[in-house]
XYZ file of C-alpha atoms in Angstrom:
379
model
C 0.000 0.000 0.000
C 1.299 3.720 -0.466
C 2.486 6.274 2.368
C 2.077 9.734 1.953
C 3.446 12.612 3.905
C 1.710 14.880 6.451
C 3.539 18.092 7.186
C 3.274 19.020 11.381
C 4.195 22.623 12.240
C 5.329 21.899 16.010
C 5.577 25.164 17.766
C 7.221 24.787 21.462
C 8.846 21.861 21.015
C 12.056 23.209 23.375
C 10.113 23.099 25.968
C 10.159 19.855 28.039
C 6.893 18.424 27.634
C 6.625 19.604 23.478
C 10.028 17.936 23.504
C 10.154 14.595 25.158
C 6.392 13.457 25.095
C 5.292 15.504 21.451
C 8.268 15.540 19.119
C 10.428 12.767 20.810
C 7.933 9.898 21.695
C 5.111 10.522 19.581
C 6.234 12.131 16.238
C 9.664 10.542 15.853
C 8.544 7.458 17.086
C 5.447 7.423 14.344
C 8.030 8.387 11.578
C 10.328 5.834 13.014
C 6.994 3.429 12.673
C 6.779 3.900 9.215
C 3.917 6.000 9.898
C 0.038 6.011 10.790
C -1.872 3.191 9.030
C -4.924 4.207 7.759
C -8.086 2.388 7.390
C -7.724 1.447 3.901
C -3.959 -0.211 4.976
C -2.106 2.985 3.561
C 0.224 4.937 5.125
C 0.921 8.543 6.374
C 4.103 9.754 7.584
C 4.566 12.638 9.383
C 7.149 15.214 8.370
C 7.810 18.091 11.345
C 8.651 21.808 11.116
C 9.653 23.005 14.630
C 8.920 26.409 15.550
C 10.305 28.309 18.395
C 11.937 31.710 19.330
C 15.303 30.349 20.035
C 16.876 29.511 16.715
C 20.216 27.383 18.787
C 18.025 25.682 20.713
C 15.883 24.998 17.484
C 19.009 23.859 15.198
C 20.500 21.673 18.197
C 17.393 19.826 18.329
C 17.024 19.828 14.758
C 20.575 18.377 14.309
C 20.366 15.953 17.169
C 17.255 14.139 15.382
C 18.723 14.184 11.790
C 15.413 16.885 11.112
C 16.046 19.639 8.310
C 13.152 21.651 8.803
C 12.457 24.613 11.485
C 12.370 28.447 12.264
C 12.098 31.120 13.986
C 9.121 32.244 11.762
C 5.821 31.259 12.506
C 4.106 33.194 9.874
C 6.393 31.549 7.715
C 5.497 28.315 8.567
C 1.931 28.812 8.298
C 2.377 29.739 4.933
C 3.581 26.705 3.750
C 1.589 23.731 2.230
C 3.476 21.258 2.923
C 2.206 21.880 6.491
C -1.309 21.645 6.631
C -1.204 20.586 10.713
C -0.678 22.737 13.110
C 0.667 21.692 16.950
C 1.147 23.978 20.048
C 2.782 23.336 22.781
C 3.660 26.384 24.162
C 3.728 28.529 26.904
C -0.660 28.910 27.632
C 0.072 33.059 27.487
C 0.599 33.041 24.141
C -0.938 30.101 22.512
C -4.246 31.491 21.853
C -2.761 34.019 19.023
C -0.435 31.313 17.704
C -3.490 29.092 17.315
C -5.865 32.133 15.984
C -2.578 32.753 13.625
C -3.149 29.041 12.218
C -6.826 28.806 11.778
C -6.767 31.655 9.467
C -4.048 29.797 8.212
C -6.284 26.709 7.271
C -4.368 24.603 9.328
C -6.014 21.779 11.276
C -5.278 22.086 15.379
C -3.909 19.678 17.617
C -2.657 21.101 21.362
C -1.933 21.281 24.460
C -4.244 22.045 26.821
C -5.279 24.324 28.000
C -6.484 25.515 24.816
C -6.858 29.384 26.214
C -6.763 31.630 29.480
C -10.272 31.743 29.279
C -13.789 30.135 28.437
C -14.440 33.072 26.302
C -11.034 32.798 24.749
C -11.076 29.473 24.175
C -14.874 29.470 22.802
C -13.880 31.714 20.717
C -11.212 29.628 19.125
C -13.720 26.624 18.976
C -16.154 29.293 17.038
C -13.504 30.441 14.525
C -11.908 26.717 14.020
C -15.500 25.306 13.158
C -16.521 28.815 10.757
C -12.979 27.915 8.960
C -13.623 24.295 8.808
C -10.477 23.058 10.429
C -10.128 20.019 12.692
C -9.387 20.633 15.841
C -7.937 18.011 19.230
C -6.728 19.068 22.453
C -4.410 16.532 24.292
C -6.458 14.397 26.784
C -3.422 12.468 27.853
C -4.410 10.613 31.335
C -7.285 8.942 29.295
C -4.392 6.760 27.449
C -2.357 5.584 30.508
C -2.228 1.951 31.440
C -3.859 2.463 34.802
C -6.591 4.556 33.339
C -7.708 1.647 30.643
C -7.967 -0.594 32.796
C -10.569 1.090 35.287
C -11.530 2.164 32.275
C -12.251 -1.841 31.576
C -13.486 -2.080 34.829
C -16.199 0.367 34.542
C -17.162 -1.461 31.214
C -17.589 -4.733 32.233
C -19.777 -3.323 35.531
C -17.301 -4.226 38.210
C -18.290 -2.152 40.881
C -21.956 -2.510 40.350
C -23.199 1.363 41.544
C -19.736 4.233 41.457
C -20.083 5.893 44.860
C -17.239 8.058 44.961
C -13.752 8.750 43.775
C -11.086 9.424 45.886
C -7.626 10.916 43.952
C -4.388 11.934 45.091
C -2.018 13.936 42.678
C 1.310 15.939 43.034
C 5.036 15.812 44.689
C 7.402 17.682 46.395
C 8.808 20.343 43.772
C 11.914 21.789 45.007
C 12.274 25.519 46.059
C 15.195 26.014 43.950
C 17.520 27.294 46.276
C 19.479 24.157 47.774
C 18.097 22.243 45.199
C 17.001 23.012 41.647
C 13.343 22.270 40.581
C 12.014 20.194 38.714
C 9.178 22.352 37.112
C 10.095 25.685 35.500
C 9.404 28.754 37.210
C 6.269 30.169 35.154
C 4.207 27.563 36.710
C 4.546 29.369 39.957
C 3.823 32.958 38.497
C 0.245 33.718 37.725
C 0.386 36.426 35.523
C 2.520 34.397 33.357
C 0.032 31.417 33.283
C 0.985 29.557 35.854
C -0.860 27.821 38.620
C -1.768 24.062 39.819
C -5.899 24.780 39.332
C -4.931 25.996 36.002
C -2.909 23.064 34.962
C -4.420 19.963 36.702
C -8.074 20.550 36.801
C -8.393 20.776 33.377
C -7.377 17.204 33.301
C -9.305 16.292 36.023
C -12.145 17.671 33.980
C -12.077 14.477 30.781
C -10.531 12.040 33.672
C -13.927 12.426 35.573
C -16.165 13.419 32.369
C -15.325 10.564 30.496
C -14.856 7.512 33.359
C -17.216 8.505 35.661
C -20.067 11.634 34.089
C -19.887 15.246 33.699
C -18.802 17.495 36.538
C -22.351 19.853 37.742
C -20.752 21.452 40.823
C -17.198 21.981 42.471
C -16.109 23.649 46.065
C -12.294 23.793 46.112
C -9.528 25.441 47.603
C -6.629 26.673 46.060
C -3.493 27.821 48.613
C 0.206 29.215 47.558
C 1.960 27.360 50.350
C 5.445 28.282 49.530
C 5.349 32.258 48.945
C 8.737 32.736 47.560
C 10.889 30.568 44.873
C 14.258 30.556 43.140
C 14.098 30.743 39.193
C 16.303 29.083 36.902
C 19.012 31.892 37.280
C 19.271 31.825 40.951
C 17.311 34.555 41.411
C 14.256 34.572 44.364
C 11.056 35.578 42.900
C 7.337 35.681 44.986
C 5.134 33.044 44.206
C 1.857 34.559 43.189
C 0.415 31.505 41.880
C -1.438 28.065 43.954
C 0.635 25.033 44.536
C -2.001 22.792 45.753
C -5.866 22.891 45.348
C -8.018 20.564 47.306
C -11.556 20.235 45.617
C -14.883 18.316 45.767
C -16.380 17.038 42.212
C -20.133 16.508 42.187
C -20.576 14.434 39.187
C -23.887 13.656 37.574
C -25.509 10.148 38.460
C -24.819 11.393 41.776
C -21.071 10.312 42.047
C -18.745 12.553 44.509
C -14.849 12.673 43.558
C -12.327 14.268 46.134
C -9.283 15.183 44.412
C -5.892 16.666 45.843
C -2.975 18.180 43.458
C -0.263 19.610 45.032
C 3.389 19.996 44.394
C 3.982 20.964 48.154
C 3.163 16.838 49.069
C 5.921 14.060 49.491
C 4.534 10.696 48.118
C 3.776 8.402 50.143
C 1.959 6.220 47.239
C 3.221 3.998 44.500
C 2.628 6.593 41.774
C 2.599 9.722 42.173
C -1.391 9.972 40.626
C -3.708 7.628 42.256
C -7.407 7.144 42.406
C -9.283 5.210 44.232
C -13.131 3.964 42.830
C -15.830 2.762 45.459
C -18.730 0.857 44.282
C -21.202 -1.693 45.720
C -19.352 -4.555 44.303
C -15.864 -3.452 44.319
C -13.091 -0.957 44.997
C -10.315 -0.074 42.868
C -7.220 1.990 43.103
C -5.257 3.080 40.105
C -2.312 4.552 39.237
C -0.435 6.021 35.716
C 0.215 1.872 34.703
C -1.123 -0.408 37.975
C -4.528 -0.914 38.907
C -5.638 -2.954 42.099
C -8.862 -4.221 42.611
C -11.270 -5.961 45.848
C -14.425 -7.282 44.705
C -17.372 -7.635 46.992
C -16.468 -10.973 47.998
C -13.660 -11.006 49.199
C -13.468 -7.315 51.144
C -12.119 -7.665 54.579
C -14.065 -7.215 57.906
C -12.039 -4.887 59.715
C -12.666 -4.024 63.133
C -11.496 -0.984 64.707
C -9.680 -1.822 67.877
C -7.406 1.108 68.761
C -5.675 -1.060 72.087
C -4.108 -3.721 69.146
C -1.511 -3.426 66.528
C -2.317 -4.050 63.090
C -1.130 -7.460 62.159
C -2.791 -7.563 58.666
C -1.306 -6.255 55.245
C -4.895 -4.327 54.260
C -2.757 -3.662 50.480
C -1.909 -7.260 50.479
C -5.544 -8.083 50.237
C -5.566 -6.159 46.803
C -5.350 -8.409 43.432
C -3.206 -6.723 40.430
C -5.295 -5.830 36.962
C -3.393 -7.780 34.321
C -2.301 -5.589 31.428
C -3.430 -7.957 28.912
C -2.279 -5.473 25.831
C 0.005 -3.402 24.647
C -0.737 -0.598 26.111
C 2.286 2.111 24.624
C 2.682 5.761 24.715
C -0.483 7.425 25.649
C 0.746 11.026 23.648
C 1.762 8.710 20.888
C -1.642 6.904 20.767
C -3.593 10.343 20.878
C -1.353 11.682 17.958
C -2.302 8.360 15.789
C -6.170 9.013 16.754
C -5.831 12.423 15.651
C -4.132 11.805 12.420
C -6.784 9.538 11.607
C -9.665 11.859 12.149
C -7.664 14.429 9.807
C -6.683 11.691 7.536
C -9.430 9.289 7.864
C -11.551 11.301 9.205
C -11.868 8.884 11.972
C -13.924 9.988 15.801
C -11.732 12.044 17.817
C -14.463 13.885 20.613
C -11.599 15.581 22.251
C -12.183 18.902 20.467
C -11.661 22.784 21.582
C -15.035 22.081 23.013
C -13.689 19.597 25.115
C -11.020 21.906 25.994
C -13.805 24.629 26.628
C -15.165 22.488 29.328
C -11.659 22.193 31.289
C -10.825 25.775 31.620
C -14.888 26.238 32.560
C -13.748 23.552 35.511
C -10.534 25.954 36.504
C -12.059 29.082 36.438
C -15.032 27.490 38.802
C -12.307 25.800 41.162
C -10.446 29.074 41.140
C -14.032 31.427 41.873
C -15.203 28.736 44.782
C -11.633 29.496 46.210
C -11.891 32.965 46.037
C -15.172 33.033 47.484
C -15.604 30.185 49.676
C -18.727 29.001 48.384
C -20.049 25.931 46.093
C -19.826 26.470 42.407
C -22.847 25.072 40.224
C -21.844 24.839 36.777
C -25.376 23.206 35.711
């Protein structure tokens, strides 16, 4: 069968994440593939152009891969049509313009999320992508991990009878900077450059809980800066105007209640550093980014609280491991294939701008019920 080439404008690629999980171990290793197989048995192979403002960073990447293609000018790029994909993964600030930049381009989307700094911003981009007639994705990542597909299978095949609740724990320590560097760049700490843990993580939360469990109608959270002051990536202390950690309550349709933590002010005490846990009338499970535990109805413990005796039971040993039972691979890689394959193909893909919409409307409610103290209804 034939392969053809698909030209991917990747803006923000020296960033870490646009880097390692977007160019690295999704695009290169599709092109390394041979490419996305189509329905028909064909081929498409993806050819990048990498975007970004610094041009050494850009040609040492370039170089390192064996890639020939990339700039410093985005307008450029979007003005060739070779390229008729766009990808962002930039800094959220200025992605909205990039991404307004390539719809009027014609470009099909794919991003990061989130999509915009706002619901009106990014229903706006949702308005003009579907006006201009371009497909549009935004990256739903935690639906594609290991642990995720299989309580995903679990839900599927009715294991725990009626959901009840979900319990989640998310984040790790994230180093000040000062004795020791930091392991997340220093924007994510700033707010008026974007940054923030409601921002970032509830916006996943969002699909996690909209597409295991039902659609989120009302949140109460609380969003804290618990360390007030940072060192940046030069050494230099800077204040910390944006939250850390956010503790919220979900109330999910079907009448489902999810508690989830983020923080990066937490030292795990977990085997990964995401977990949730799933109660239901016939079984419990706990998952994680690749293991998921589960303890049927049947054979659940009776424990007894007796505060006068030491624990002599293992309550984790009691747990029984979800077998993989597939290949379950990069979950950026896998959304990139879907996503070819709806532009291709035109194959589903229901994580659209819309989708996106309906994170940031999740932030901005997490980040109002802080502010206020009160329940958010987002019915």
């Amino acid at each position: 069968m034939t392969t053809r080439k698909l030209g991917v404008v990747m803006n923000g690629v020296t960033g870490r994440m646009g880097y390692r999980q977007h160019l690295v171990r999704s695009v290169l290793a599709i092109r390394e593939a041979g490419g996305v197989e189509l329905s028909d048995g064909s081929r498409v192979q993806l050819e990048p152009l990498l975007v970004g403002r610094n041009a050494d960073k850009l040609e040492e990447i370039a170089t390192r891969h064996g890639l020939t293609r990339w700039t410093t000018d985005l307008d450029a790029a979007l003005g060739d049509e070779d390229f008729p994909l766009y990808f962002d993964a930039q800094l959220t600030a200025v992605r909205e313009k990039s991404i307004v930049r390539a719809i009027d381009a014609g470009k099909h989307i794919y991003t990061e999320k989130p999509v915009a700094e706002s619901v009106e911003g990014a229903l706006a981009l949702a308005r003009h992508a579907e006006a201009a007639g371009v497909k549009n994705g935004v990256v739903h990542d935690k639906l594609y991990l290991p642990g995720l597909l299989k309580l995903k299978r679990l839900i599927d095949s009715g294991f725990f009878g009626q959901i009840l609740s979900v319990r989640g724990e998310f984040g790790y320590w994230v180093f000040e900077g000062d004795w020791q560097a930091a392991q997340r760049p220093s924007w994510n700490y700033r707010a008026e450059d974007g940054g923030g843990i409601v921002v970032d993580m509830f916006c996943h939360w969002n699909y996690v809980l909209e597409n295991l469990f039902g659609a989120v109608n009302a949140v109460t959270a609380k969003a804290v800066t618990h360390i007030p002051e940072r060192v940046d990536e030069k050494g230099e202390r800077y204040a910390a105007t944006a939250d850390d950690a956010a503790y919220a309550i979900f109330e999910l349709e079907g009448g489902v209640i999810a508690q989830l933590n983020s923080s990066w002010c937490v030292r795990v005490h977990r085997d990964e550093l995401v977990e949730f846990q799933v109660d239901g009338t016939k079984g419990s499970a706990v998952a994680g980014l690749h293991k998921c535990v589960i303890q049927p109805r049947e054979a659940t413990p009776k424990p007894v609280w007796n505060p006068d005796l030491a624990e002599t039971r293992s309550y984790r040993a009691q747990w029984q491991e979800v077998p993989d039972n597939e290949d379950f691979g990069n979950g950026f890689r896998a959304q990139w294939e879907q996503f070819i394959r709806h532009v291709e193909d035109d194959a589903p893909h229901p994580y659209d701008f819309m989708a996106g919409v309906r994170g940031i409307r999740l932030a901005e409610a997490g980040l109002e019920s802080s502010r206020e103290n009160r329940r958010i209804s987002l019915g």
